[in-house]
Amino acid sequence: MPNNAKNLRKCAVCRIHADKSEMIRFVKTKDEKIFLDRSKTADGRGVWVHDSAECIQKLIKKKLLNTAFKCSVSESLYEELDGKREF
Ligand SMILES: [Zn+2]
């Protein structure tokens, strides 16, 4: 699938590459705000994760956003994720 290569992103949880359409994106903006980027196009450093219960649960349990963004992510973001099954 060479034509789609540019749409591939690596999941921060399982490290497997997948198409953007199968993933959710988190972003850290210049002013250090971290949030779920529903548009997938927000400015800033992006972290991609599979839009699957398995990867999202692991992300929450191990607080992998802290690792991915190399900073401390607010509990409320994890709680928001935990409360949602659909994105
Ligand atoms: Zn994954």
PDB file of C-alpha atoms and ligand atoms in Angstrom:
ATOM      1  CA  MET A   1       0.000   0.000   0.000  1.00  0.00           C
ATOM      2  CA  PRO A   2       2.667   2.570  -0.922  1.00  0.00           C
ATOM      3  CA  ASN A   3       0.077   5.199  -1.808  1.00  0.00           C
ATOM      4  CA  ASN A   4      -1.280   5.194   1.693  1.00  0.00           C
ATOM      5  CA  ALA A   5       2.058   5.254   3.470  1.00  0.00           C
ATOM      6  CA  LYS A   6       1.731   8.910   4.349  1.00  0.00           C
ATOM      7  CA  ASN A   7      -1.419   8.164   6.284  1.00  0.00           C
ATOM      8  CA  LEU A   8       0.250   5.587   8.484  1.00  0.00           C
ATOM      9  CA  ARG A   9       0.931   6.481  12.081  1.00  0.00           C
ATOM     10  CA  LYS A  10       2.510   4.496  14.870  1.00  0.00           C
ATOM     11  CA  CYS A  11       0.385   3.617  17.848  1.00  0.00           C
ATOM     12  CA  ALA A  12       2.011   4.870  21.059  1.00  0.00           C
ATOM     13  CA  VAL A  13       0.699   1.829  22.911  1.00  0.00           C
ATOM     14  CA  CYS A  14       1.348  -1.249  20.781  1.00  0.00           C
ATOM     15  CA  ARG A  15       3.845   0.333  18.329  1.00  0.00           C
ATOM     16  CA  ILE A  16       2.004  -1.060  15.324  1.00  0.00           C
ATOM     17  CA  HIS A  17       1.452   1.247  12.385  1.00  0.00           C
ATOM     18  CA  ALA A  18      -2.078   1.855  11.160  1.00  0.00           C
ATOM     19  CA  ASP A  19      -3.997   4.249   8.989  1.00  0.00           C
ATOM     20  CA  LYS A  20      -4.975   7.562  10.562  1.00  0.00           C
ATOM     21  CA  SER A  21      -8.630   6.718  10.075  1.00  0.00           C
ATOM     22  CA  GLU A  22      -8.275   3.822  12.530  1.00  0.00           C
ATOM     23  CA  MET A  23      -6.640   5.922  15.196  1.00  0.00           C
ATOM     24  CA  ILE A  24      -7.250   8.743  17.606  1.00  0.00           C
ATOM     25  CA  ARG A  25      -4.830  11.604  18.094  1.00  0.00           C
ATOM     26  CA  PHE A  26      -3.674  13.490  21.130  1.00  0.00           C
ATOM     27  CA  VAL A  27      -1.851  16.741  20.793  1.00  0.00           C
ATOM     28  CA  LYS A  28       0.388  18.864  22.950  1.00  0.00           C
ATOM     29  CA  THR A  29       0.198  22.491  21.949  1.00  0.00           C
ATOM     30  CA  LYS A  30       2.889  25.137  22.247  1.00  0.00           C
ATOM     31  CA  ASP A  31       1.407  26.331  25.520  1.00  0.00           C
ATOM     32  CA  GLU A  32       1.688  22.795  26.938  1.00  0.00           C
ATOM     33  CA  LYS A  33      -1.978  21.909  26.749  1.00  0.00           C
ATOM     34  CA  ILE A  34      -2.673  18.262  26.079  1.00  0.00           C
ATOM     35  CA  PHE A  35      -6.003  17.129  24.748  1.00  0.00           C
ATOM     36  CA  LEU A  36      -7.807  14.657  22.541  1.00  0.00           C
ATOM     37  CA  ASP A  37      -7.598  16.127  19.053  1.00  0.00           C
ATOM     38  CA  ARG A  38     -10.854  15.168  17.419  1.00  0.00           C
ATOM     39  CA  SER A  39     -10.002  17.051  14.229  1.00  0.00           C
ATOM     40  CA  LYS A  40      -6.648  15.177  14.023  1.00  0.00           C
ATOM     41  CA  THR A  41      -5.124  18.329  12.566  1.00  0.00           C
ATOM     42  CA  ALA A  42      -4.447  20.556  15.574  1.00  0.00           C
ATOM     43  CA  ASP A  43      -1.081  22.310  15.736  1.00  0.00           C
ATOM     44  CA  GLY A  44       1.460  20.764  18.020  1.00  0.00           C
ATOM     45  CA  ARG A  45       3.117  17.474  18.744  1.00  0.00           C
ATOM     46  CA  GLY A  46       0.794  14.587  18.008  1.00  0.00           C
ATOM     47  CA  VAL A  47       0.578  11.157  19.564  1.00  0.00           C
ATOM     48  CA  TRP A  48      -1.481   8.494  17.849  1.00  0.00           C
ATOM     49  CA  VAL A  49      -3.260   5.554  19.426  1.00  0.00           C
ATOM     50  CA  HIS A  50      -5.496   2.876  17.945  1.00  0.00           C
ATOM     51  CA  ASP A  51      -9.164   3.618  18.332  1.00  0.00           C
ATOM     52  CA  SER A  52      -9.623   0.301  20.084  1.00  0.00           C
ATOM     53  CA  ALA A  53     -10.628  -0.555  23.621  1.00  0.00           C
ATOM     54  CA  GLU A  54      -7.462  -2.592  24.067  1.00  0.00           C
ATOM     55  CA  CYS A  55      -5.012   0.186  23.246  1.00  0.00           C
ATOM     56  CA  ILE A  56      -7.022   2.900  24.957  1.00  0.00           C
ATOM     57  CA  GLN A  57      -7.372   0.899  28.170  1.00  0.00           C
ATOM     58  CA  LYS A  58      -3.652   0.175  28.184  1.00  0.00           C
ATOM     59  CA  LEU A  59      -2.958   3.850  27.581  1.00  0.00           C
ATOM     60  CA  ILE A  60      -5.027   4.779  30.613  1.00  0.00           C
ATOM     61  CA  LYS A  61      -3.725   2.015  32.858  1.00  0.00           C
ATOM     62  CA  LYS A  62      -0.060   2.697  32.170  1.00  0.00           C
ATOM     63  CA  LYS A  63      -0.495   6.430  31.709  1.00  0.00           C
ATOM     64  CA  LEU A  64       1.329   6.175  28.431  1.00  0.00           C
ATOM     65  CA  LEU A  65       0.525   9.730  27.427  1.00  0.00           C
ATOM     66  CA  ASN A  66       2.940  10.885  30.120  1.00  0.00           C
ATOM     67  CA  THR A  67       5.639   8.819  28.451  1.00  0.00           C
ATOM     68  CA  ALA A  68       4.714   9.867  24.943  1.00  0.00           C
ATOM     69  CA  PHE A  69       4.671  13.573  25.728  1.00  0.00           C
ATOM     70  CA  LYS A  70       7.483  13.364  28.294  1.00  0.00           C
ATOM     71  CA  CYS A  71       5.486  15.306  30.836  1.00  0.00           C
ATOM     72  CA  SER A  72       2.737  14.840  33.323  1.00  0.00           C
ATOM     73  CA  VAL A  73      -0.732  14.605  31.809  1.00  0.00           C
ATOM     74  CA  SER A  74      -3.705  15.653  33.882  1.00  0.00           C
ATOM     75  CA  GLU A  75      -5.799  12.938  35.494  1.00  0.00           C
ATOM     76  CA  SER A  76      -8.908  14.503  34.032  1.00  0.00           C
ATOM     77  CA  LEU A  77      -7.834  13.636  30.498  1.00  0.00           C
ATOM     78  CA  TYR A  78      -7.467   9.979  31.473  1.00  0.00           C
ATOM     79  CA  GLU A  79     -10.811  10.112  33.219  1.00  0.00           C
ATOM     80  CA  GLU A  80     -12.405  11.605  30.139  1.00  0.00           C
ATOM     81  CA  LEU A  81     -11.004   8.763  28.069  1.00  0.00           C
ATOM     82  CA  ASP A  82     -12.084   6.143  30.540  1.00  0.00           C
ATOM     83  CA  GLY A  83     -15.620   7.434  30.466  1.00  0.00           C
ATOM     84  CA  LYS A  84     -15.885   7.193  26.715  1.00  0.00           C
ATOM     85  CA  ARG A  85     -16.144   4.118  24.614  1.00  0.00           C
ATOM     86  CA  GLU A  86     -16.582   5.924  21.314  1.00  0.00           C
ATOM     87  CA  PHE A  87     -14.547   8.702  19.820  1.00  0.00           C
TER      88      PHE A  87
HETATM   89 ZN    ZN B   1      -2.304   0.140  19.249  1.00  0.00          ZN
END
